[in-house]
Amino acid sequence: MNNHQPTRGKPRVALVSCSALPDLEPDDQLVLAPLAARGVTVEATIWDDPAVDWSGYDLVVLRSPWDYALRRDEFVAWAQKVPRLVNPADMVAWNTDKRYLAELSAAGVPTVPTVWVGPGESWAPPADSGEYVIKPAVSAGSQDTGRYDLADPGHRELATAHVRRLTAAGRIAMIQPYLSAVDTAGETALLFLAGRDGLAFSHAIRKGPMLTGPDLGVAELYKEEQIDPRTARPDQLAVARRTLAAVPGGPEQLLYARVDLIPGPDGAPVLVELELTEPSLFIGYADGAPERLAAAITTHLARWA
């Protein structure tokens, strides 16, 4: 039984960000008016602000806490202490380490082939001359991510140095073949939002290619993206739903989900990432999406009432 006592008057919702974005990311600001129209009081909050009383909110919604990557253990521990958090803390723990891709692959979801290299392990670039992407298993906003052409001896050295830099810092590196279709078709992100009957498809966007070369270790909160609206194809929707069905505990617990796909070598969509913790939802790129997100939040509020 739910023992939560709702706050008196208007329900209070915290939208969780980070100190670099104290007033929320601009796209997330679009949900404020629809929530206000539904009688919901919304406050932008910073996840690691010790002054915040999380128990005072009827719902705590993770949005842009994008500085957590180098403090993941602290972030996961924080999430476990926050009542009425969405997406829930167990999803935060599972989804903030990209090794979840191995679990989804084992469950039959088509994913990008990935090699994992942990601290204390060595890695040498493969003998072939293809392009590869290297990034940490825990990251946000394409931080610490680079693209390497292994036909270039200089890139081979930089790729090796990138993996070494990550593992020396106690992080796990992931190495994937670069899917060239991203340069033409781009990446498709499919956005799902909670409804009365669980997650429902809301809209899709196209992300243009972002990785132009090696990562040189320059710190930045996130990389700018070229975003355009896109109509999702049936095969993309099928892979997305197959992915969500494989989420531990089921997708019914989720407020939102973003499924990122790229065409594989045969043209069929493969999963690049499943974003359940702090994804950009791109609600400014689809008519009615801010209202649908507001409705999803009120749906979750009703579950705690």
Tab-separated table of C-alpha atoms in Angstrom:
chain	number	residue	atom	x	y	z
A	1	MET	CA	0.000	0.000	0.000
A	2	ASN	CA	1.192	3.529	-0.764
A	3	ASN	CA	1.678	5.436	2.487
A	4	HIS	CA	2.643	8.757	0.922
A	5	GLN	CA	0.500	11.686	2.044
A	6	PRO	CA	0.145	14.255	-0.765
A	7	THR	CA	1.125	17.814	0.010
A	8	ARG	CA	-1.749	20.173	0.665
A	9	GLY	CA	-2.928	22.285	-2.220
A	10	LYS	CA	-1.179	21.986	-5.554
A	11	PRO	CA	1.076	18.964	-6.058
A	12	ARG	CA	4.775	19.856	-6.031
A	13	VAL	CA	7.123	18.408	-8.612
A	14	ALA	CA	10.902	18.759	-8.665
A	15	LEU	CA	12.621	18.751	-12.049
A	16	VAL	CA	16.186	17.706	-11.312
A	17	SER	CA	19.121	19.394	-13.038
A	18	CYS	CA	22.736	20.219	-12.187
A	19	SER	CA	24.550	23.348	-11.038
A	20	ALA	CA	25.544	24.209	-14.617
A	21	LEU	CA	21.849	24.347	-15.599
A	22	PRO	CA	20.093	25.668	-12.488
A	23	ASP	CA	17.066	26.882	-14.460
A	24	LEU	CA	16.791	23.688	-16.505
A	25	GLU	CA	17.826	22.988	-20.062
A	26	PRO	CA	15.746	25.103	-22.521
A	27	ASP	CA	13.882	22.122	-23.958
A	28	ASP	CA	12.733	21.053	-20.484
A	29	GLN	CA	11.426	24.542	-19.762
A	30	LEU	CA	8.712	23.894	-22.352
A	31	VAL	CA	6.888	21.566	-19.942
A	32	LEU	CA	6.504	24.228	-17.245
A	33	ALA	CA	3.459	25.959	-18.711
A	34	PRO	CA	1.529	22.727	-19.438
A	35	LEU	CA	2.198	21.539	-15.888
A	36	ALA	CA	1.072	24.860	-14.444
A	37	ALA	CA	-2.103	24.572	-16.509
A	38	ARG	CA	-2.711	21.235	-14.782
A	39	GLY	CA	-2.358	22.818	-11.360
A	40	VAL	CA	1.134	21.467	-10.679
A	41	THR	CA	3.754	23.547	-8.880
A	42	VAL	CA	7.167	22.921	-10.427
A	43	GLU	CA	10.589	23.727	-9.035
A	44	ALA	CA	13.961	23.355	-10.737
A	45	THR	CA	16.341	21.623	-8.345
A	46	ILE	CA	19.982	20.589	-8.331
A	47	TRP	CA	20.589	16.956	-7.510
A	48	ASP	CA	23.571	17.481	-5.183
A	49	ASP	CA	22.222	20.550	-3.376
A	50	PRO	CA	22.218	19.548	0.320
A	51	ALA	CA	19.587	22.175	1.115
A	52	VAL	CA	16.855	20.458	-0.900
A	53	ASP	CA	14.264	18.491	1.079
A	54	TRP	CA	13.317	15.832	-1.438
A	55	SER	CA	10.623	14.424	0.834
A	56	GLY	CA	8.647	17.632	0.341
A	57	TYR	CA	7.837	16.812	-3.287
A	58	ASP	CA	5.021	14.673	-4.595
A	59	LEU	CA	7.257	13.591	-7.489
A	60	VAL	CA	10.942	14.041	-8.303
A	61	VAL	CA	11.674	13.901	-12.032
A	62	LEU	CA	15.211	13.417	-13.304
A	63	ARG	CA	15.925	15.735	-16.199
A	64	SER	CA	19.427	17.172	-16.714
A	65	PRO	CA	21.820	16.115	-13.908
A	66	TRP	CA	24.511	15.850	-16.549
A	67	ASP	CA	27.538	16.354	-14.303
A	68	TYR	CA	27.147	13.003	-12.537
A	69	ALA	CA	29.379	10.918	-14.810
A	70	LEU	CA	32.572	11.330	-12.773
A	71	ARG	CA	30.597	10.844	-9.552
A	72	ARG	CA	28.303	8.011	-10.544
A	73	ASP	CA	28.500	6.159	-7.223
A	74	GLU	CA	27.490	9.328	-5.398
A	75	PHE	CA	24.678	9.929	-7.868
A	76	VAL	CA	23.320	6.386	-7.566
A	77	ALA	CA	23.491	6.590	-3.758
A	78	TRP	CA	21.607	9.900	-3.888
A	79	ALA	CA	18.927	8.409	-6.137
A	80	GLN	CA	18.378	5.535	-3.721
A	81	LYS	CA	17.518	8.014	-0.962
A	82	VAL	CA	15.067	10.138	-2.953
A	83	PRO	CA	11.399	9.225	-2.487
A	84	ARG	CA	9.039	9.154	-5.453
A	85	LEU	CA	11.846	9.405	-7.999
A	86	VAL	CA	11.275	8.845	-11.705
A	87	ASN	CA	12.697	7.124	-13.378
A	88	PRO	CA	13.241	4.995	-10.256
A	89	ALA	CA	16.566	4.457	-8.510
A	90	ASP	CA	17.028	0.862	-9.650
A	91	MET	CA	16.776	2.087	-13.246
A	92	VAL	CA	19.327	4.808	-12.475
A	93	ALA	CA	21.778	2.199	-11.196
A	94	TRP	CA	21.205	-0.072	-14.196
A	95	ASN	CA	21.085	2.531	-16.943
A	96	THR	CA	23.983	4.793	-15.959
A	97	ASP	CA	26.475	2.036	-16.795
A	98	LYS	CA	26.348	1.255	-20.508
A	99	ARG	CA	27.181	-2.370	-19.851
A	100	TYR	CA	23.399	-2.732	-19.848
A	101	LEU	CA	23.906	-3.033	-23.623
A	102	ALA	CA	25.448	-6.474	-23.080
A	103	GLU	CA	22.336	-7.548	-21.168
A	104	LEU	CA	20.031	-6.279	-23.879
A	105	SER	CA	22.117	-7.989	-26.548
A	106	ALA	CA	21.882	-11.259	-24.613
A	107	ALA	CA	18.107	-10.748	-24.522
A	108	GLY	CA	18.023	-10.627	-28.321
A	109	VAL	CA	18.011	-6.882	-28.915
A	110	PRO	CA	20.136	-5.945	-31.960
A	111	THR	CA	22.958	-3.770	-30.602
A	112	VAL	CA	26.242	-2.331	-31.816
A	113	PRO	CA	29.052	-4.881	-31.182
A	114	THR	CA	31.063	-3.674	-28.193
A	115	VAL	CA	34.414	-4.508	-26.600
A	116	TRP	CA	34.766	-3.603	-22.919
A	117	VAL	CA	38.123	-2.751	-21.330
A	118	GLY	CA	38.357	-2.249	-17.587
A	119	PRO	CA	41.012	-0.818	-15.258
A	120	GLY	CA	44.150	-2.921	-15.286
A	121	GLU	CA	43.320	-4.414	-18.679
A	122	SER	CA	45.194	-3.614	-21.873
A	123	TRP	CA	43.828	-3.014	-25.351
A	124	ALA	CA	45.392	-2.774	-28.782
A	125	PRO	CA	43.550	-1.506	-31.864
A	126	PRO	CA	42.319	-4.311	-34.147
A	127	ALA	CA	44.320	-5.031	-37.251
A	128	ASP	CA	41.598	-3.886	-39.646
A	129	SER	CA	41.502	-0.312	-40.894
A	130	GLY	CA	37.923	0.591	-40.071
A	131	GLU	CA	36.635	3.459	-37.955
A	132	TYR	CA	35.858	2.975	-34.277
A	133	VAL	CA	34.207	4.908	-31.461
A	134	ILE	CA	35.713	4.917	-27.974
A	135	LYS	CA	33.868	6.192	-24.921
A	136	PRO	CA	33.480	5.443	-21.219
A	137	ALA	CA	30.805	3.069	-19.971
A	138	VAL	CA	29.606	5.853	-17.674
A	139	SER	CA	29.121	9.158	-19.461
A	140	ALA	CA	26.536	11.737	-20.451
A	141	GLY	CA	26.291	14.219	-23.290
A	142	SER	CA	28.901	12.418	-25.435
A	143	GLN	CA	31.600	13.395	-22.955
A	144	ASP	CA	35.007	11.701	-23.381
A	145	THR	CA	33.928	10.184	-26.693
A	146	GLY	CA	36.051	10.024	-29.836
A	147	ARG	CA	36.083	8.642	-33.370
A	148	TYR	CA	39.201	7.022	-34.775
A	149	ASP	CA	40.205	5.944	-38.280
A	150	LEU	CA	42.513	2.991	-37.675
A	151	ALA	CA	44.005	3.330	-41.155
A	152	ASP	CA	45.757	6.412	-39.754
A	153	PRO	CA	48.775	5.520	-37.567
A	154	GLY	CA	48.265	8.701	-35.593
A	155	HIS	CA	44.669	7.778	-34.859
A	156	ARG	CA	45.776	4.316	-33.728
A	157	GLU	CA	48.062	5.929	-31.182
A	158	LEU	CA	45.368	8.346	-30.049
A	159	ALA	CA	42.833	5.516	-29.714
A	160	THR	CA	45.228	3.539	-27.548
A	161	ALA	CA	45.895	6.637	-25.445
A	162	HIS	CA	42.159	7.284	-25.071
A	163	VAL	CA	41.511	3.802	-23.700
A	164	ARG	CA	44.542	4.077	-21.440
A	165	ARG	CA	43.369	7.464	-20.152
A	166	LEU	CA	39.947	6.094	-19.256
A	167	THR	CA	41.150	2.916	-17.579
A	168	ALA	CA	43.889	4.746	-15.670
A	169	ALA	CA	41.135	6.885	-14.173
A	170	GLY	CA	39.369	3.737	-12.977
A	171	ARG	CA	36.761	3.849	-15.729
A	172	ILE	CA	35.597	1.173	-18.162
A	173	ALA	CA	36.177	1.906	-21.843
A	174	MET	CA	33.873	0.686	-24.574
A	175	ILE	CA	35.004	0.293	-28.172
A	176	GLN	CA	32.498	0.012	-31.010
A	177	PRO	CA	32.736	0.036	-34.798
A	178	TYR	CA	31.666	3.380	-36.219
A	179	LEU	CA	28.453	2.856	-38.178
A	180	SER	CA	28.918	4.909	-41.335
A	181	ALA	CA	25.170	5.242	-41.887
A	182	VAL	CA	25.141	7.917	-39.201
A	183	ASP	CA	26.900	10.224	-41.691
A	184	THR	CA	23.959	9.975	-44.099
A	185	ALA	CA	20.847	8.651	-42.361
A	186	GLY	CA	21.864	10.031	-38.997
A	187	GLU	CA	20.781	8.639	-35.641
A	188	THR	CA	17.094	8.198	-34.865
A	189	ALA	CA	15.910	8.816	-31.314
A	190	LEU	CA	12.456	7.469	-30.501
A	191	LEU	CA	10.774	9.082	-27.494
A	192	PHE	CA	8.283	7.264	-25.296
A	193	LEU	CA	6.213	8.859	-22.523
A	194	ALA	CA	4.019	7.313	-19.848
A	195	GLY	CA	0.300	7.063	-20.416
A	196	ARG	CA	-2.550	5.329	-18.642
A	197	ASP	CA	-1.563	1.997	-20.174
A	198	GLY	CA	2.209	2.333	-19.836
A	199	LEU	CA	4.770	3.809	-22.173
A	200	ALA	CA	3.467	5.113	-25.473
A	201	PHE	CA	5.397	6.367	-28.472
A	202	SER	CA	5.410	10.177	-28.582
A	203	HIS	CA	7.714	11.356	-31.371
A	204	ALA	CA	11.069	10.868	-33.058
A	205	ILE	CA	13.962	13.087	-34.030
A	206	ARG	CA	17.047	12.793	-36.194
A	207	LYS	CA	20.452	13.529	-34.721
A	208	GLY	CA	23.164	14.389	-37.197
A	209	PRO	CA	26.731	13.038	-36.947
A	210	MET	CA	28.572	14.447	-33.960
A	211	LEU	CA	31.912	12.673	-33.835
A	212	THR	CA	34.360	14.277	-36.219
A	213	GLY	CA	37.581	12.960	-34.754
A	214	PRO	CA	39.550	11.830	-31.716
A	215	ASP	CA	38.749	12.868	-28.179
A	216	LEU	CA	41.536	15.016	-26.792
A	217	GLY	CA	40.399	14.977	-23.184
A	218	VAL	CA	38.739	18.398	-23.224
A	219	ALA	CA	36.063	18.633	-20.534
A	220	GLU	CA	32.582	19.814	-21.564
A	221	LEU	CA	29.127	19.227	-20.128
A	222	TYR	CA	27.700	18.065	-23.447
A	223	LYS	CA	28.314	18.346	-27.168
A	224	GLU	CA	25.977	20.360	-29.359
A	225	GLU	CA	23.757	18.295	-31.643
A	226	GLN	CA	22.027	18.929	-34.957
A	227	ILE	CA	18.414	17.947	-34.330
A	228	ASP	CA	15.539	17.662	-36.800
A	229	PRO	CA	12.061	16.109	-36.568
A	230	ARG	CA	11.752	12.617	-38.031
A	231	THR	CA	8.982	10.144	-38.772
A	232	ALA	CA	9.707	6.778	-37.185
A	233	ARG	CA	9.590	3.741	-39.451
A	234	PRO	CA	7.785	0.529	-38.449
A	235	ASP	CA	11.051	-1.424	-38.191
A	236	GLN	CA	12.497	1.237	-35.879
A	237	LEU	CA	9.413	1.164	-33.674
A	238	ALA	CA	9.593	-2.620	-33.544
A	239	VAL	CA	13.214	-2.578	-32.328
A	240	ALA	CA	12.401	0.154	-29.820
A	241	ARG	CA	9.505	-1.804	-28.346
A	242	ARG	CA	11.594	-4.963	-28.266
A	243	THR	CA	14.244	-3.020	-26.355
A	244	LEU	CA	11.784	-1.629	-23.831
A	245	ALA	CA	10.248	-5.042	-23.270
A	246	ALA	CA	13.688	-6.271	-22.152
A	247	VAL	CA	14.084	-3.613	-19.429
A	248	PRO	CA	14.492	-5.282	-16.012
A	249	GLY	CA	11.221	-5.005	-14.137
A	250	GLY	CA	9.342	-3.983	-17.269
A	251	PRO	CA	8.695	-0.618	-18.907
A	252	GLU	CA	5.502	0.103	-16.945
A	253	GLN	CA	7.532	1.726	-14.146
A	254	LEU	CA	9.039	4.345	-16.469
A	255	LEU	CA	8.013	7.967	-16.954
A	256	TYR	CA	10.012	8.286	-20.157
A	257	ALA	CA	12.423	6.400	-22.366
A	258	ARG	CA	14.560	7.305	-25.339
A	259	VAL	CA	15.712	4.613	-27.742
A	260	ASP	CA	18.614	5.627	-30.004
A	261	LEU	CA	19.027	3.661	-33.236
A	262	ILE	CA	21.390	3.700	-36.206
A	263	PRO	CA	21.169	1.574	-39.370
A	264	GLY	CA	23.610	-1.314	-39.210
A	265	PRO	CA	25.699	-2.577	-42.131
A	266	ASP	CA	22.621	-4.305	-43.607
A	267	GLY	CA	20.420	-1.247	-43.123
A	268	ALA	CA	18.400	-2.743	-40.258
A	269	PRO	CA	18.190	-0.577	-37.110
A	270	VAL	CA	20.480	-1.443	-34.214
A	271	LEU	CA	20.439	-0.038	-30.689
A	272	VAL	CA	23.129	2.491	-29.837
A	273	GLU	CA	21.808	3.538	-26.431
A	274	LEU	CA	18.718	3.201	-24.282
A	275	GLU	CA	18.344	6.398	-22.248
A	276	LEU	CA	16.303	6.009	-19.069
A	277	THR	CA	18.069	8.319	-16.618
A	278	GLU	CA	18.540	11.839	-17.967
A	279	PRO	CA	17.813	11.915	-21.700
A	280	SER	CA	17.070	15.018	-23.678
A	281	LEU	CA	13.464	14.450	-24.706
A	282	PHE	CA	13.398	16.982	-27.567
A	283	ILE	CA	9.833	18.019	-26.765
A	284	GLY	CA	10.328	21.213	-28.722
A	285	TYR	CA	10.496	19.259	-31.974
A	286	ALA	CA	7.027	17.711	-32.023
A	287	ASP	CA	3.590	19.286	-31.800
A	288	GLY	CA	1.938	18.441	-28.502
A	289	ALA	CA	5.035	16.839	-26.952
A	290	PRO	CA	5.293	19.309	-24.024
A	291	GLU	CA	1.636	18.561	-23.199
A	292	ARG	CA	2.260	14.819	-23.484
A	293	LEU	CA	5.196	15.057	-21.065
A	294	ALA	CA	3.052	17.068	-18.647
A	295	ALA	CA	0.337	14.423	-18.918
A	296	ALA	CA	2.906	11.686	-18.252
A	297	ILE	CA	4.049	13.491	-15.115
A	298	THR	CA	0.494	13.882	-13.854
A	299	THR	CA	-0.089	10.195	-14.559
A	300	HIS	CA	2.818	9.329	-12.271
A	301	LEU	CA	1.597	11.838	-9.691
A	302	ALA	CA	-1.701	9.965	-9.591
A	303	ARG	CA	0.147	6.728	-8.836
A	304	TRP	CA	1.518	8.280	-5.638
A	305	ALA	CA	-1.680	10.020	-4.568
